Tab-separated table of N, CA and C in Angstrom:
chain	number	residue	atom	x	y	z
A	167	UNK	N	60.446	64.013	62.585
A	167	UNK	CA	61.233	63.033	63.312
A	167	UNK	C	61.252	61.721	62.580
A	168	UNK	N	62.388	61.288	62.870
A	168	UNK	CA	61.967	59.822	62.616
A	168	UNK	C	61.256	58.934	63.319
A	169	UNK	N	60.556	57.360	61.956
A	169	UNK	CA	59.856	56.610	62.545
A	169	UNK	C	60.130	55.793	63.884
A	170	UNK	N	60.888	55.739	64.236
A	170	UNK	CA	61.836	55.007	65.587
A	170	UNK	C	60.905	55.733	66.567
A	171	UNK	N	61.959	56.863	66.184
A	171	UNK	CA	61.507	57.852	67.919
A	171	UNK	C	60.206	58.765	67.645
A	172	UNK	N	59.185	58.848	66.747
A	172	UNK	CA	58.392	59.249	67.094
A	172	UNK	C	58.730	60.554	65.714
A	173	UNK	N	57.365	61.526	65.700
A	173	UNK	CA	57.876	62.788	65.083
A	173	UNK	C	56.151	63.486	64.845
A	174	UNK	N	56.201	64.977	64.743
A	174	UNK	CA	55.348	65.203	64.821
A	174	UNK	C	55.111	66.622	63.522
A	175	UNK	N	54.493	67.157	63.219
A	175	UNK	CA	54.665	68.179	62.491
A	175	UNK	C	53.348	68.990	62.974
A	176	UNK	N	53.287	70.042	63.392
A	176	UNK	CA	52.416	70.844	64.010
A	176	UNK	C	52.052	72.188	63.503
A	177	UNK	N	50.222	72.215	63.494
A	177	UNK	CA	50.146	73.552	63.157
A	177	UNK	C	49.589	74.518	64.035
A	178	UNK	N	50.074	75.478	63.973
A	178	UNK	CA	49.809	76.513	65.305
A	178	UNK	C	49.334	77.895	64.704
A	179	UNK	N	48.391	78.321	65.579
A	179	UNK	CA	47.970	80.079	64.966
A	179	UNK	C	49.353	80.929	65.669
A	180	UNK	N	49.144	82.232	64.950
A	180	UNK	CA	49.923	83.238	65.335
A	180	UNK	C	50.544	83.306	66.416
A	181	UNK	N	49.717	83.049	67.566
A	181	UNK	CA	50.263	83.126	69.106
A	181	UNK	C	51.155	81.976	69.081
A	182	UNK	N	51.605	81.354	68.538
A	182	UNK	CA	52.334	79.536	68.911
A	182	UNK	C	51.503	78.628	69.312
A	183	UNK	N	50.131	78.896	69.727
A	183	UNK	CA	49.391	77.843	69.936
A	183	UNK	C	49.253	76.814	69.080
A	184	UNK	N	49.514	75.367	69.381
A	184	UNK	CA	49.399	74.338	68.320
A	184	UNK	C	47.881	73.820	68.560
A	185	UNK	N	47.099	74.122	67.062
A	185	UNK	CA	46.096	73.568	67.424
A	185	UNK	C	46.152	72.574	66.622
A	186	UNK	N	46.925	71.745	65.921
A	186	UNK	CA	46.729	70.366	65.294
A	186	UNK	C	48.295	69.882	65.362
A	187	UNK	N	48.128	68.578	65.163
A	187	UNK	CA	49.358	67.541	64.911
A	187	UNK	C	49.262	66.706	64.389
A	188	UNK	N	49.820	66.049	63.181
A	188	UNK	CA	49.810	64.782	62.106
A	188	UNK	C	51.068	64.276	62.507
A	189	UNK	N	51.590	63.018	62.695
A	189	UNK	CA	52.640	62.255	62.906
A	189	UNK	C	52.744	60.755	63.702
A	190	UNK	N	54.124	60.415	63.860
A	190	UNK	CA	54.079	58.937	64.152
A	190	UNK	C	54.768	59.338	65.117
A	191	UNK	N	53.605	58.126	66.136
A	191	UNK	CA	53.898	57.932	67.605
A	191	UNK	C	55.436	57.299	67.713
A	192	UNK	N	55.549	57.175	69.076
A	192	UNK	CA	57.002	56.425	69.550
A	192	UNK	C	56.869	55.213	69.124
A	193	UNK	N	55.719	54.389	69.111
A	193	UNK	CA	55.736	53.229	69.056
A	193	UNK	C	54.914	53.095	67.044
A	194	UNK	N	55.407	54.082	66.546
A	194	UNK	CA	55.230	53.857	64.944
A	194	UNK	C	54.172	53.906	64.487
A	195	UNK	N	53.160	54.620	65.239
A	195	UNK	CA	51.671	54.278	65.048
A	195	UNK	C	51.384	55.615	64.256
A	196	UNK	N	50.222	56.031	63.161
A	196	UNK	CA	50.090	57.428	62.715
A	196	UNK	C	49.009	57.815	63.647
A	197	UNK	N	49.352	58.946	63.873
A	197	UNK	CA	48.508	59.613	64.683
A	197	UNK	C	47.821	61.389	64.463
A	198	UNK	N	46.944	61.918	64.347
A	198	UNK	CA	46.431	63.220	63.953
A	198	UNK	C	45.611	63.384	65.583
A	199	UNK	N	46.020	65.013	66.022
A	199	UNK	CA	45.348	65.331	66.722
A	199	UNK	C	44.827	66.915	66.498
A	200	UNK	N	43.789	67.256	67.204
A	200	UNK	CA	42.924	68.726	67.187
A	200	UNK	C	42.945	68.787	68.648
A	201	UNK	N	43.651	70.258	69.216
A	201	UNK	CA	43.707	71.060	70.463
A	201	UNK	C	42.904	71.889	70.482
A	202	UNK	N	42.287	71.964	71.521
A	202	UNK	CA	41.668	73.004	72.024
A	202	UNK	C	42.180	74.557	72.447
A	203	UNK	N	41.706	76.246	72.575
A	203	UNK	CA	42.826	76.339	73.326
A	203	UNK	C	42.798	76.756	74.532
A	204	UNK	N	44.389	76.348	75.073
A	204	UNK	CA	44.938	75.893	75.998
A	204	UNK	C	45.304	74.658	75.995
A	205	UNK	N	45.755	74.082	74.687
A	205	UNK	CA	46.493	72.685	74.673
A	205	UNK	C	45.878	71.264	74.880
A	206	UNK	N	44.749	71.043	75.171
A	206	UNK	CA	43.899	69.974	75.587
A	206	UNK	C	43.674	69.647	74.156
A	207	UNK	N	43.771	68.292	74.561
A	207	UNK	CA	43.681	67.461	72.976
A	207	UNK	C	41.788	67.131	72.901
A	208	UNK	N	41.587	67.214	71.873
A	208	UNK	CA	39.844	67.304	71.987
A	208	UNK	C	39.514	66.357	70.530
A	209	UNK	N	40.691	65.989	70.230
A	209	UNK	CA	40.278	64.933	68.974
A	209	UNK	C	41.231	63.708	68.448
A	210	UNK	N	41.169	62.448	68.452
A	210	UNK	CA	42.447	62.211	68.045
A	210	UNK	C	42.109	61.117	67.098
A	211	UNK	N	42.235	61.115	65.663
A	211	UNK	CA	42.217	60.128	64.910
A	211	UNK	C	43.608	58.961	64.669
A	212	UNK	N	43.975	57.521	64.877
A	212	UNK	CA	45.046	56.886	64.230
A	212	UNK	C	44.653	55.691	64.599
A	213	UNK	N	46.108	54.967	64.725
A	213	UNK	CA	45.774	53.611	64.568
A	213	UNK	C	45.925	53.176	66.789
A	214	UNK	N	44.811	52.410	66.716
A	214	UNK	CA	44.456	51.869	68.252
A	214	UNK	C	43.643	50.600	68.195
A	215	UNK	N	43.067	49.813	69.561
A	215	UNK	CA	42.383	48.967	69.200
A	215	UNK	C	43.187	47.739	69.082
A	216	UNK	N	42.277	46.516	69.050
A	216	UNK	CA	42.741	45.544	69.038
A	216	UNK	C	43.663	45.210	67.275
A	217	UNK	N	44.333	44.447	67.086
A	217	UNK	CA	44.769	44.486	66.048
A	217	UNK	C	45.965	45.545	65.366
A	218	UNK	N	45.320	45.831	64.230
A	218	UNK	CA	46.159	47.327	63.489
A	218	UNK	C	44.597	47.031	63.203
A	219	UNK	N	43.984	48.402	63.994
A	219	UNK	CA	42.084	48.982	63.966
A	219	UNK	C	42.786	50.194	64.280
A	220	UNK	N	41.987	51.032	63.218
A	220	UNK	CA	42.136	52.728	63.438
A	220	UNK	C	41.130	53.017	64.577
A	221	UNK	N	41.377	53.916	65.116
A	221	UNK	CA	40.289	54.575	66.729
A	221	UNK	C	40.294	56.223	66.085
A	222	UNK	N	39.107	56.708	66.596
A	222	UNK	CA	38.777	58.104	66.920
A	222	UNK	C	37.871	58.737	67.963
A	223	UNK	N	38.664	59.296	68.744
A	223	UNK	CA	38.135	59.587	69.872
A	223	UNK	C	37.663	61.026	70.056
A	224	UNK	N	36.594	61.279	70.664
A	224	UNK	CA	36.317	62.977	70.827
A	224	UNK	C	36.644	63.212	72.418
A	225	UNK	N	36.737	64.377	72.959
A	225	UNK	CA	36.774	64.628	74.391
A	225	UNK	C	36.917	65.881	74.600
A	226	UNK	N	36.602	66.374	76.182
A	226	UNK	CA	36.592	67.462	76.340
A	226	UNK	C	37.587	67.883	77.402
A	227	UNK	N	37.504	68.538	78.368
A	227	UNK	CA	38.743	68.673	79.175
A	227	UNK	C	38.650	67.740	80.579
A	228	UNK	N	36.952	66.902	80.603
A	228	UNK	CA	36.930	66.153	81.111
A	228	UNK	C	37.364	64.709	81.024
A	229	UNK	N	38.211	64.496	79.815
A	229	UNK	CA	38.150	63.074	79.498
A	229	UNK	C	37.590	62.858	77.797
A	230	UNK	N	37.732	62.026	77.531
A	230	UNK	CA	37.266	61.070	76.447
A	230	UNK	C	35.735	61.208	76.610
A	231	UNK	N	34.996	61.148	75.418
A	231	UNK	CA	33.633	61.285	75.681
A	231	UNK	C	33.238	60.588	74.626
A	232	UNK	N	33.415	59.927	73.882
A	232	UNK	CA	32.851	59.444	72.612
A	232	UNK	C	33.990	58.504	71.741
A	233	UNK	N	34.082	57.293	71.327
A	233	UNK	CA	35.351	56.276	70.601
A	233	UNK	C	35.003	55.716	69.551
A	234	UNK	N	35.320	55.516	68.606
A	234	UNK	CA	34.733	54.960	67.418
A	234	UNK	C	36.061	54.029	66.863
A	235	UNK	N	35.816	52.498	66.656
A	235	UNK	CA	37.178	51.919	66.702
A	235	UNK	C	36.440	50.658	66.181
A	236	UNK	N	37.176	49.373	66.260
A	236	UNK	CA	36.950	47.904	66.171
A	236	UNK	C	37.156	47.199	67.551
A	237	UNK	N	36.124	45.962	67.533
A	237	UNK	CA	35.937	45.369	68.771
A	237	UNK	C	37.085	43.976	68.655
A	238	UNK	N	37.222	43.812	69.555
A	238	UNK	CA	38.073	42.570	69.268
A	238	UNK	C	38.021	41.226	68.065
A	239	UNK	N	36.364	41.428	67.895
A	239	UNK	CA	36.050	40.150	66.919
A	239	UNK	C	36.535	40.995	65.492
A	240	UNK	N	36.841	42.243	65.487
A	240	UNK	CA	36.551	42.961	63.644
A	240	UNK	C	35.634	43.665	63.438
A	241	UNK	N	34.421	43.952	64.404
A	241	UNK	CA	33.159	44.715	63.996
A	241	UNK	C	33.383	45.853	64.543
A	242	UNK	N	32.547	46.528	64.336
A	242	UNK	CA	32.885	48.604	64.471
A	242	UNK	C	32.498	48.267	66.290
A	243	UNK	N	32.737	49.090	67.553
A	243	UNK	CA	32.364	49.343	68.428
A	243	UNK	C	32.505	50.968	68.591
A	244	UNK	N	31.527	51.478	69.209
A	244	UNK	CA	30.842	52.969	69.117
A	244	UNK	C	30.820	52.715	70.500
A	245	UNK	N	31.085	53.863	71.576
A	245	UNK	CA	31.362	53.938	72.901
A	245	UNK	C	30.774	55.413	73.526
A	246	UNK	N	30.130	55.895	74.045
A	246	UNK	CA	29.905	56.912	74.807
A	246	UNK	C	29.930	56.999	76.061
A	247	UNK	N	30.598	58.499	76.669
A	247	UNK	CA	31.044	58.434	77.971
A	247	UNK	C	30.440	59.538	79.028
A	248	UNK	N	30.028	59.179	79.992
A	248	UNK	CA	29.427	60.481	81.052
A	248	UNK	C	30.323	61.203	81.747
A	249	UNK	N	30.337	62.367	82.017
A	249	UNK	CA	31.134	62.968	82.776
A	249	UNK	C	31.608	62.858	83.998
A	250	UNK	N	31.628	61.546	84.153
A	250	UNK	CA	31.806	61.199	85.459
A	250	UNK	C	33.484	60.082	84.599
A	251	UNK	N	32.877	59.608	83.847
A	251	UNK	CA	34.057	58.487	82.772
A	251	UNK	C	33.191	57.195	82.826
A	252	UNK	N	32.444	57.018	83.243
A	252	UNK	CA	31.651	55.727	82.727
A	252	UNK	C	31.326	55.930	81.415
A	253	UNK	N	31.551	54.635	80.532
A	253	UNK	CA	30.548	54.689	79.546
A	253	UNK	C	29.075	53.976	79.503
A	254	UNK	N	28.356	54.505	79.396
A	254	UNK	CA	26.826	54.793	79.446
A	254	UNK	C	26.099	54.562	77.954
A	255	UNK	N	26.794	54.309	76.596
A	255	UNK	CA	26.129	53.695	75.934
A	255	UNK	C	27.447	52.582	75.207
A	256	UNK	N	26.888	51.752	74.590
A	256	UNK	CA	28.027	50.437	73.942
A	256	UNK	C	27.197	49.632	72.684
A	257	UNK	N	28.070	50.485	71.364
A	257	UNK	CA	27.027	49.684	70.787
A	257	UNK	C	28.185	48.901	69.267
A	258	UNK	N	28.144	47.604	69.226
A	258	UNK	CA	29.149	46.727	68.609
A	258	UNK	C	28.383	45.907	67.348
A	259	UNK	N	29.490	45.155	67.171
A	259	UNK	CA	28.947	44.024	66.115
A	259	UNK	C	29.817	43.321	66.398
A	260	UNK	N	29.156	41.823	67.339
A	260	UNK	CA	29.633	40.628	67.559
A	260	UNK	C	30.626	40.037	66.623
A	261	UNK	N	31.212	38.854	67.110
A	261	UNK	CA	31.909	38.140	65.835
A	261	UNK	C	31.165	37.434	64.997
A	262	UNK	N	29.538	37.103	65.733
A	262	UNK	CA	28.776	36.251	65.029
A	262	UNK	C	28.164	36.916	64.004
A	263	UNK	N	28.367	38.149	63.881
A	263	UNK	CA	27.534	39.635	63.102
A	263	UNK	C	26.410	39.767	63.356
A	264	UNK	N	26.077	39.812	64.474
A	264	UNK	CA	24.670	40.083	65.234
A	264	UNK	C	25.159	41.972	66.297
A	265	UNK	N	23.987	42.200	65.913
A	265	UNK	CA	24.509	43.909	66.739
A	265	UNK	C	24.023	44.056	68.118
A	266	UNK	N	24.973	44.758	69.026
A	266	UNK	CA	24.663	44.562	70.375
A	266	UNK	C	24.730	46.005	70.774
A	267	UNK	N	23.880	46.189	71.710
A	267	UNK	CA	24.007	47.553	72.068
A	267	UNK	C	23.713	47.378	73.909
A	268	UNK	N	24.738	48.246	74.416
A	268	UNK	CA	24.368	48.499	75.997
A	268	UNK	C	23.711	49.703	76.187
A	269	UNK	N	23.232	49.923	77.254
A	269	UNK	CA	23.026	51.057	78.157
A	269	UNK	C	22.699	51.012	79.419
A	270	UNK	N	23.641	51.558	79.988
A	270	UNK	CA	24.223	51.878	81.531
A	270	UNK	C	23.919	53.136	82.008
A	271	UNK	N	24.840	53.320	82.958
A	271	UNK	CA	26.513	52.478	83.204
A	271	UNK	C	26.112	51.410	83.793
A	272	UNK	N	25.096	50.759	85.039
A	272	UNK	CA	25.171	49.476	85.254
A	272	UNK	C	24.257	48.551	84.408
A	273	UNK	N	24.701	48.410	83.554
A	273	UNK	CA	24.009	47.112	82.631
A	273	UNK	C	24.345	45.485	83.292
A	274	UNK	N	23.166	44.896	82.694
A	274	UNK	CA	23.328	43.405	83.531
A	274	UNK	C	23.858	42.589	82.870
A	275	UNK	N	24.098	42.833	81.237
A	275	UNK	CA	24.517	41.779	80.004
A	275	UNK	C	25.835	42.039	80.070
A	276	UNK	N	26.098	41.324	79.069
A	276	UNK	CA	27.642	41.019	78.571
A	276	UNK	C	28.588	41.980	77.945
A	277	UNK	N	29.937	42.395	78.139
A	277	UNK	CA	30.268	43.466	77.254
A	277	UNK	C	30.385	42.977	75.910
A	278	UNK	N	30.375	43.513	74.787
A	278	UNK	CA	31.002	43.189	73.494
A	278	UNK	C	32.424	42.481	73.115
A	279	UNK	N	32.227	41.157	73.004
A	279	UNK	CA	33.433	40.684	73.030
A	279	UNK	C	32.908	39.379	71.906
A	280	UNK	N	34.267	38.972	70.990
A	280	UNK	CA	33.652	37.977	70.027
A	280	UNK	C	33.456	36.989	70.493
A	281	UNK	N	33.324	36.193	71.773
A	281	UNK	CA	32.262	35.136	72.154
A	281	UNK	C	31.684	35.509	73.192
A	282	UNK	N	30.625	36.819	73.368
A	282	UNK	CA	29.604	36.938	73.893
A	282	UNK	C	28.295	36.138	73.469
A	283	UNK	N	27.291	35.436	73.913
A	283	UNK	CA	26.349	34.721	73.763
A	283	UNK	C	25.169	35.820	73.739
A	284	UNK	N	24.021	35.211	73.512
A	284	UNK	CA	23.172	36.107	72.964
A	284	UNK	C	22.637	36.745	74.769
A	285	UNK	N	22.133	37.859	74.846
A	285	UNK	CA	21.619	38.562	76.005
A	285	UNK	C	20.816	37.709	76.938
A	286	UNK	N	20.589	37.369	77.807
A	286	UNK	CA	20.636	37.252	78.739
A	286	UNK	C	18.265	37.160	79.140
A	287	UNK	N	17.774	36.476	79.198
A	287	UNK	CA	16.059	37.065	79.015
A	287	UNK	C	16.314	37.883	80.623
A	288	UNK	N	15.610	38.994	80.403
A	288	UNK	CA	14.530	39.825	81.755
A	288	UNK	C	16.149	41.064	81.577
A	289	UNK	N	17.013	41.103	80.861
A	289	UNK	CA	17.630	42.435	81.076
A	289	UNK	C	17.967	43.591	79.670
A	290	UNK	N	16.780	44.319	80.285
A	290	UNK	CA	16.446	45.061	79.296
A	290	UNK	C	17.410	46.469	79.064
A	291	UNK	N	18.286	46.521	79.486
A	291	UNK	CA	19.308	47.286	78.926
A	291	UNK	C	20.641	46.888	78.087
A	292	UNK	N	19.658	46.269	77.170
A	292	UNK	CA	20.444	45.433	76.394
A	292	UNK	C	19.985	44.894	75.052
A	293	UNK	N	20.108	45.084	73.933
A	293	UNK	CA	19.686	44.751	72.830
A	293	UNK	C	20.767	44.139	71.946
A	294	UNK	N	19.971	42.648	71.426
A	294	UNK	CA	21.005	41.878	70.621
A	294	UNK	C	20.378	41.485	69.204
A	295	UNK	N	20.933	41.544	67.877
A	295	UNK	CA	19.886	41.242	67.004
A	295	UNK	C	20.071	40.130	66.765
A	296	UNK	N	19.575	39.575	65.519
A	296	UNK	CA	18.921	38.649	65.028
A	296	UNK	C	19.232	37.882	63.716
A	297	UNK	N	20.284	37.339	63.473
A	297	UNK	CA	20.462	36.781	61.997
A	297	UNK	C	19.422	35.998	61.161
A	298	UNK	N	18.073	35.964	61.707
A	298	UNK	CA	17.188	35.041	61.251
A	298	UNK	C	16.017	36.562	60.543
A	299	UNK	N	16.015	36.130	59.154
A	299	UNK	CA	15.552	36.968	58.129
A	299	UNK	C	13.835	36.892	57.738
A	300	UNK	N	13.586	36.070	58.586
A	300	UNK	CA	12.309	35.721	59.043
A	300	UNK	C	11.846	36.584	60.144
């Protein structure tokens, strides 16, 4: 297809089942996916995220379970998800380049965002590092 409207090129086993797809979204974006079978998308590498940040997501037929992408400031954010759809772990790199990590789902700190301040004292589901080399 063309870049406008989207296009896809698909590979499928014998039966017609498509278990992969490489192509550009409607909105021009590249996109690669891996099906499961019965059609459930269970992988999808392209461009997502704040910016133009590539994303890759894993999942099962429950949902998204795992994201690997950029956080709003530019640093990698790593995401894990429970079968319920909470995510239950969060682990980033600030804008200040200090590394933050959650664990939930109810955490008491801050989400990952480039002016999050440093954690919060007495909440320990939450780890922030340290630019001081000392």
């Amino acid at each position: 297809g063309d870049r406008d409207g989207g296009g896809f090129l698909g590979l499928a086993a014998r039966t017609g089942q498509t278990f992969a797809q490489a192509g550009i979204s409607a909105e021009g974006r590249g996109l690669f996916q891996v099906f499961a079978p019965g059609g459930a998308s269970i992988a999808v590498m392209g461009q997502g995220g704040p910016g133009n940040a590539g994303i890759f997501q894993v999942a099962n037929a429950g949902g998204v379970k795992a994201t690997l992408t950029t956080a709003e400031g530019g640093g990698g954010l790593f995401q894990l998800v429970s079968t319920t759809g909470q995510v239950t772990v969060e682990a980033g790199t600030l804008q200040s380049g200090k590394g933050h990590v959650r664990v939930g789902p109810f955490w008491k700190c801050a989400a990952v965002h480039p002016a999050t301040p440093a954690m919060s004292i007495g909440h320990e589901d939450c780890l922030v590092g340290s630019l001081d080399a000392k």
